XYZ file of C-alpha atoms in Angstrom:
439
model
C -7.785 -8.928 -165.720
C -6.001 -9.587 -169.012
C -7.862 -12.899 -169.376
C -11.263 -11.269 -168.876
C -10.470 -8.585 -171.443
C -9.522 -11.234 -173.985
C -12.708 -13.169 -173.219
C -14.855 -10.058 -173.618
C -13.247 -9.159 -176.941
C -13.419 -12.765 -178.109
C -17.073 -13.005 -177.170
C -17.810 -10.025 -179.417
C -15.881 -11.547 -182.340
C -17.184 -15.090 -181.896
C -17.760 -17.140 -184.027
C -16.281 -15.180 -186.959
C -12.691 -15.498 -185.707
C -12.906 -18.778 -183.834
C -9.370 -20.008 -184.619
C -7.740 -16.699 -183.664
C -9.830 -16.566 -180.501
C -8.629 -19.994 -179.365
C -4.963 -19.065 -179.771
C -5.429 -15.818 -177.829
C -7.231 -17.595 -175.013
C -4.576 -20.298 -174.644
C -1.882 -17.632 -174.429
C -3.848 -15.641 -171.829
C -4.495 -18.734 -169.708
C -0.757 -19.389 -169.444
C -0.289 -16.061 -167.630
C -3.497 -16.063 -165.577
C -3.690 -16.963 -161.892
C -5.818 -19.756 -160.478
C -8.337 -17.248 -159.179
C -8.457 -15.415 -162.517
C -9.337 -18.666 -164.261
C -12.010 -19.613 -161.750
C -13.564 -16.139 -161.828
C -13.626 -16.225 -165.632
C -15.393 -19.600 -165.635
C -18.071 -18.208 -163.336
C -18.511 -14.968 -165.268
C -18.544 -16.366 -168.809
C -20.292 -19.676 -168.098
C -23.455 -18.731 -170.000
C -21.845 -16.858 -172.890
C -21.240 -18.070 -176.467
C -17.463 -18.033 -175.965
C -17.546 -20.515 -173.076
C -17.074 -23.748 -175.132
C -13.954 -22.281 -176.745
C -12.721 -21.127 -173.336
C -13.139 -24.682 -172.041
C -11.128 -25.977 -175.008
C -8.386 -23.467 -174.256
C -8.178 -24.516 -170.603
C -7.743 -28.136 -171.637
C -5.268 -27.368 -174.420
C -3.051 -25.157 -172.244
C -1.677 -28.282 -170.601
C -0.272 -26.717 -167.423
C -0.764 -28.118 -163.944
C -2.540 -24.884 -163.025
C -5.038 -24.970 -165.892
C -5.670 -28.685 -165.341
C -6.318 -28.294 -161.613
C -8.632 -25.318 -162.076
C -10.445 -27.049 -164.932
C -10.882 -30.274 -162.991
C -12.269 -28.468 -159.946
C -14.406 -25.972 -161.863
C -15.982 -28.473 -164.228
C -16.836 -30.964 -161.514
C -18.470 -28.354 -159.252
C -19.040 -24.909 -160.787
C -19.927 -25.874 -164.373
C -20.286 -29.672 -164.689
C -21.978 -29.379 -168.089
C -18.532 -28.671 -169.586
C -16.653 -31.596 -168.020
C -16.879 -33.802 -171.128
C -15.583 -31.035 -173.359
C -12.747 -30.251 -170.957
C -11.605 -33.886 -170.968
C -11.808 -34.054 -174.767
C -9.689 -30.912 -175.081
C -7.228 -32.159 -172.465
C -6.529 -35.206 -174.642
C -5.141 -32.803 -177.276
C -3.144 -30.719 -174.798
C -0.046 -28.982 -176.099
C 2.072 -30.419 -173.267
C 2.508 -33.941 -171.923
C 2.906 -33.857 -168.146
C 3.117 -37.194 -166.328
C 1.913 -35.522 -163.135
C -1.346 -34.632 -164.879
C -1.688 -38.074 -166.468
C -1.158 -39.864 -163.173
C -3.657 -37.579 -161.474
C -6.152 -38.464 -164.202
C -5.525 -42.128 -163.441
C -6.167 -41.551 -159.734
C -9.275 -39.512 -160.558
C -10.539 -42.326 -162.779
C -10.181 -44.839 -159.954
C -11.878 -42.664 -157.347
C -14.847 -41.298 -159.276
C -18.162 -43.039 -158.636
C -19.712 -42.240 -162.001
C -19.233 -44.818 -164.780
C -20.149 -42.280 -167.456
C -17.406 -39.808 -166.567
C -14.992 -42.585 -165.627
C -15.021 -43.647 -169.272
C -14.286 -40.107 -170.468
C -11.387 -39.811 -168.026
C -10.030 -43.200 -169.117
C -10.182 -42.223 -172.808
C -8.227 -39.040 -172.087
C -5.664 -40.796 -169.891
C -5.118 -43.518 -172.509
C -4.522 -40.962 -175.232
C -2.069 -38.980 -173.104
C -0.201 -42.151 -172.146
C 0.042 -43.053 -175.842
C 1.424 -39.640 -176.722
C 3.887 -39.911 -173.840
C 5.005 -43.367 -174.971
C 5.466 -42.237 -178.568
C 7.420 -39.099 -177.665
C 10.826 -40.878 -177.633
C 12.214 -44.267 -178.636
C 13.209 -45.067 -175.068
C 9.721 -44.361 -173.768
C 8.214 -46.415 -176.576
C 10.436 -49.339 -175.635
C 9.544 -49.021 -171.950
C 5.804 -48.922 -172.631
C 5.875 -51.830 -175.084
C 7.956 -54.027 -172.800
C 6.200 -53.416 -169.502
C 8.929 -51.254 -167.992
C 6.767 -48.191 -167.325
C 4.956 -48.762 -164.038
C 2.415 -45.986 -164.594
C 1.291 -47.439 -167.920
C 1.291 -50.945 -166.441
C -0.916 -49.848 -163.564
C -3.349 -48.100 -165.907
C -3.664 -51.117 -168.200
C -4.018 -53.548 -165.313
C -6.794 -51.485 -163.756
C -8.760 -51.290 -167.015
C -8.446 -55.044 -167.589
C -8.893 -56.505 -164.107
C -11.963 -54.492 -163.138
C -13.993 -55.984 -166.012
C -16.329 -58.846 -165.177
C -18.862 -58.554 -168.017
C -18.975 -57.946 -171.764
C -20.058 -54.294 -171.528
C -17.010 -53.452 -169.439
C -14.754 -55.412 -171.803
C -16.176 -53.522 -174.784
C -15.357 -50.269 -172.999
C -11.857 -51.566 -172.265
C -11.205 -52.347 -175.929
C -12.457 -48.898 -176.928
C -10.164 -47.268 -174.360
C -7.175 -49.289 -175.562
C -7.741 -48.059 -179.118
C -6.164 -44.860 -177.770
C -3.253 -46.878 -176.337
C -2.550 -49.626 -178.911
C 0.450 -51.391 -177.410
C 1.678 -54.713 -178.785
C 1.404 -56.162 -175.284
C -2.375 -55.927 -175.608
C -2.620 -58.187 -178.667
C -3.176 -61.358 -176.564
C -5.868 -59.568 -174.557
C -7.765 -58.659 -177.724
C -7.148 -62.070 -179.270
C -9.021 -63.891 -176.517
C -12.301 -62.367 -177.734
C -11.987 -63.751 -181.271
C -13.918 -66.790 -182.474
C -15.211 -67.581 -178.995
C -17.598 -70.301 -177.877
C -19.211 -67.969 -175.341
C -22.016 -65.614 -176.365
C -20.971 -62.861 -173.948
C -17.355 -62.970 -175.106
C -18.528 -62.927 -178.717
C -20.190 -59.558 -178.086
C -16.728 -58.054 -177.510
C -15.365 -59.426 -180.778
C -16.271 -56.426 -182.938
C -14.347 -54.005 -180.706
C -11.429 -56.430 -180.536
C -11.335 -56.534 -184.340
C -11.377 -52.739 -184.543
C -8.484 -52.664 -182.086
C -6.471 -55.186 -184.116
C -6.893 -53.057 -187.245
C -4.517 -50.518 -185.710
C -1.464 -52.788 -185.941
C 0.996 -53.647 -188.659
C 0.218 -57.152 -189.878
C 3.748 -58.390 -189.198
C 3.025 -58.489 -185.453
C 0.303 -61.174 -185.529
C 0.996 -64.747 -184.464
C -0.552 -67.789 -186.111
C -2.976 -68.394 -183.262
C -4.596 -65.025 -183.927
C -4.379 -65.421 -187.712
C -6.214 -68.748 -187.583
C -8.992 -67.163 -185.536
C -9.265 -64.334 -188.060
C -9.464 -66.819 -190.930
C -12.205 -68.745 -189.149
C -14.175 -65.521 -188.720
C -13.692 -64.791 -192.422
C -14.821 -68.301 -193.414
C -17.642 -68.284 -190.823
C -16.386 -71.511 -189.243
C -16.234 -70.362 -185.618
C -18.381 -72.133 -183.000
C -20.826 -69.204 -183.176
C -22.275 -67.748 -186.368
C -20.337 -64.703 -187.566
C -21.984 -61.472 -188.631
C -21.179 -59.849 -191.959
C -19.863 -56.833 -190.040
C -17.320 -58.939 -188.155
C -16.297 -60.893 -191.246
C -15.520 -57.672 -193.085
C -13.519 -56.336 -190.142
C -11.539 -59.585 -190.188
C -10.859 -59.052 -193.902
C -9.296 -55.665 -193.127
C -6.881 -57.217 -190.640
C -6.016 -60.180 -192.855
C -5.229 -57.886 -195.774
C -2.969 -55.884 -193.451
C -1.043 -59.094 -192.777
C -0.299 -59.531 -196.491
C 2.248 -59.822 -197.969
C 4.195 -60.238 -194.700
C 2.874 -63.784 -194.255
C 2.280 -65.062 -197.783
C 0.515 -68.248 -196.739
C -2.478 -66.227 -195.527
C -3.388 -65.430 -199.125
C -3.851 -69.109 -199.953
C -6.303 -69.523 -197.084
C -8.256 -66.492 -198.257
C -8.524 -67.719 -201.840
C -9.225 -71.332 -200.989
C -12.874 -70.612 -200.220
C -13.211 -68.675 -203.480
C -12.033 -71.683 -205.479
C -14.277 -74.076 -203.550
C -17.441 -71.949 -203.632
C -18.626 -71.454 -207.212
C -21.541 -69.149 -206.407
C -20.957 -67.086 -203.257
C -23.698 -66.894 -200.654
C -22.061 -64.161 -198.546
C -21.865 -61.601 -201.311
C -21.217 -58.507 -199.185
C -18.144 -60.120 -197.670
C -16.668 -61.008 -201.046
C -17.478 -57.617 -202.538
C -15.563 -55.916 -199.750
C -12.725 -58.410 -200.137
C -12.278 -57.670 -203.856
C -12.596 -53.938 -203.278
C -9.943 -54.060 -200.559
C -7.617 -56.058 -202.790
C -8.021 -53.562 -205.630
C -7.215 -50.585 -203.403
C -4.129 -52.205 -201.933
C -2.838 -53.181 -205.360
C -3.046 -49.532 -206.372
C -1.300 -48.182 -203.283
C 1.336 -50.868 -202.583
C 3.711 -52.190 -205.285
C 4.730 -55.061 -202.981
C 1.119 -56.094 -202.466
C 0.412 -55.851 -206.192
C 3.394 -58.071 -206.999
C 2.332 -60.608 -204.389
C -1.285 -60.739 -205.562
C -0.251 -61.077 -209.206
C 1.837 -64.084 -208.216
C -1.066 -65.584 -206.253
C -3.454 -65.267 -209.187
C -0.917 -66.869 -211.517
C -1.537 -70.250 -209.874
C -4.196 -72.180 -211.733
C -6.112 -73.115 -208.593
C -6.432 -69.438 -207.688
C -7.527 -68.104 -211.064
C -10.300 -65.484 -210.668
C -13.774 -66.905 -210.157
C -15.870 -64.532 -212.212
C -19.088 -65.705 -210.592
C -17.713 -63.937 -207.534
C -17.536 -60.678 -209.465
C -21.241 -60.602 -210.377
C -22.291 -59.431 -206.952
C -25.205 -57.217 -206.020
C -23.784 -55.417 -203.001
C -23.009 -52.048 -201.428
C -19.990 -53.008 -199.299
C -16.752 -51.500 -200.549
C -13.597 -49.623 -199.724
C -12.341 -46.621 -201.664
C -9.418 -44.216 -201.400
C -8.375 -41.000 -203.088
C -5.375 -38.720 -202.613
C -6.592 -35.171 -202.034
C -3.158 -33.574 -201.609
C 0.384 -34.453 -202.631
C 3.155 -33.448 -200.243
C 6.916 -33.510 -200.545
C 8.853 -36.702 -199.917
C 6.264 -39.058 -201.469
C 3.742 -38.161 -198.778
C 0.026 -37.641 -199.349
C -3.190 -36.663 -197.650
C -5.551 -39.536 -198.425
C -9.259 -40.036 -197.831
C -10.414 -43.594 -197.136
C -14.071 -44.610 -197.069
C -14.911 -48.138 -195.943
C -18.493 -49.384 -195.914
C -19.968 -52.653 -194.698
C -23.590 -53.458 -195.505
C -25.934 -56.417 -195.344
C -28.909 -56.682 -197.699
C -28.506 -52.995 -198.501
C -28.602 -51.876 -194.860
C -25.570 -50.100 -193.444
C -23.673 -52.034 -190.771
C -20.743 -49.679 -190.344
C -18.952 -46.913 -192.187
C -15.423 -45.678 -191.592
C -14.458 -42.294 -193.052
C -10.808 -41.361 -192.523
C -8.466 -38.587 -193.587
C -4.908 -39.889 -193.302
C -1.368 -38.675 -193.693
C 0.129 -41.465 -195.789
C 3.766 -42.183 -196.474
C 5.766 -44.956 -198.107
C 8.282 -44.797 -195.268
C 5.977 -45.125 -192.249
C 2.509 -46.152 -191.126
C -0.403 -43.875 -191.957
C -1.328 -41.243 -189.375
C -5.049 -40.484 -188.851
C -5.861 -36.786 -189.082
C -9.604 -37.249 -188.696
C -11.850 -40.285 -188.484
C -15.598 -40.816 -188.224
C -16.901 -44.299 -187.508
C -20.637 -45.038 -187.604
C -22.137 -48.382 -186.628
C -25.727 -49.586 -186.884
C -27.359 -52.851 -185.920
C -30.739 -54.388 -185.262
C -32.418 -52.649 -188.204
C -33.064 -55.527 -190.593
C -36.250 -56.674 -188.881
C -37.688 -53.153 -189.273
C -36.459 -52.252 -192.760
C -36.755 -55.523 -194.672
C -39.924 -57.316 -195.657
C -40.611 -60.756 -194.222
C -39.420 -62.530 -197.383
C -36.008 -60.840 -197.285
C -35.459 -61.092 -193.550
C -34.520 -64.346 -191.845
C -34.519 -63.915 -188.076
C -32.508 -67.105 -187.575
C -29.602 -65.619 -189.528
C -29.636 -62.263 -187.766
C -26.907 -62.017 -185.153
C -27.642 -58.389 -184.343
C -29.516 -57.259 -181.285
C -33.259 -56.995 -181.790
C -33.112 -53.438 -180.470
C -32.089 -50.869 -183.092
C -28.814 -49.182 -182.210
C -26.690 -46.535 -183.904
C -23.376 -45.282 -182.558
C -20.939 -42.724 -183.954
C -17.361 -41.984 -182.955
C -15.093 -39.174 -184.076
C -11.341 -38.936 -183.770
C -8.816 -36.152 -184.288
C -5.061 -36.577 -184.684
C -5.144 -40.239 -183.661
C -7.242 -39.493 -180.573
C -10.626 -41.216 -180.504
C -13.425 -39.624 -178.517
C -15.951 -41.601 -176.513
C -18.574 -43.077 -178.906
C -21.875 -41.201 -179.049
C -25.191 -43.067 -179.140
C -27.513 -41.735 -181.850
C -30.397 -43.993 -180.895
C -30.823 -47.065 -178.723
C -34.146 -48.836 -179.067
C -37.150 -48.512 -181.334
C -38.669 -45.505 -179.557
C -35.441 -43.495 -179.867
C -35.156 -44.507 -183.533
C -38.663 -43.197 -184.226
C -37.885 -40.036 -182.277
C -34.772 -39.405 -184.383
C -36.700 -39.978 -187.614
C -39.664 -37.767 -186.756
C -37.551 -34.946 -185.355
C -35.061 -34.900 -188.221
C -34.814 -31.386 -189.646
C -32.317 -32.035 -192.415
C -29.417 -30.588 -190.446
C -26.243 -32.594 -189.735
C -25.680 -34.025 -186.283
C -22.714 -32.527 -184.443
C -20.332 -35.146 -183.083
C -18.046 -32.356 -181.953
C -18.473 -28.611 -182.297
């Protein structure tokens, strides 16, 4: 009864006191019975407060709330299953019983769409479990946790095509263990067209790691992507992603810088201007934020062969990376906004907007992230003189995808449009209002 009273009061106050409502609901759920929860789902299913109630059930993190939520949102109110799984990923408690049940649920469900949502949630909860103590971190990284091993093996071994492998890389972005570096590395600089389709997600996955962990086999592949010397032609989007990883490696492996600058010294007038614009922008930002990087790059530029090529600075581009501190905290910590943009001929390829907790003593922690990717638009937006179909590696079908993440947990990517008809539909039905990735 207490839960229903809170829901009724919250429904009257919603959405003016949304944050207070969520806290009250989570507290009430902890003391409610299974039947109380199920009755409340049935009674308030079609009320404005229901989405917040679903969030509260997921966030409560108890075996009771999980079991009721799983059963209710697969039978009674399936339209809230996605939201329940997204909230569960941010649960206030980490219970291995719940995580392992998620893993079993993922294996048994016969719906690929919801299987992916379950896998994303399970991966995030496993990551949070692994990071909770040093011992657990060691076990997960070194293959000594059987539950994590089983989860990873299932995700990897079930994949027989590129679409499944892309999904696997996206799932592992929520569980970035060093053991997975060889798995991601196999998709770089491939001779196979299908494998090459997975490369972009593999590059995004590799961005999550400290550069000191990369071996030379992977570094050479990244350099070949940057120089566009792989067996298959490299897109501007992938080259710029490779730049991000290579800059993360510096100054840990100093020799990498010479390979990056060698092409600059050999190519008087750059043909891939967007790539170089992003490269110089990334260098400038890192020199501002890292004294070690600034010292290293100053030393590199002091060599005559690596003196700046000013023809490379006269670039007409829109690709760049920028950062600004929006709050200064104690202990040399900051809240920093990063905006990274990759374009080709003025058309957006991808944009990464991140709000990070940054520190000089540890790796940055993502508070919020929005990643937007577009491809297949050049043939529609450029005139025939500017567009060369032979150079376009993107799919002919227009595609736009967006992904949002909170507190280092990435949600399942959302498709904005897929195909020309959906693109036209989005354009004609645009009302000037923002699209909600998560409400």
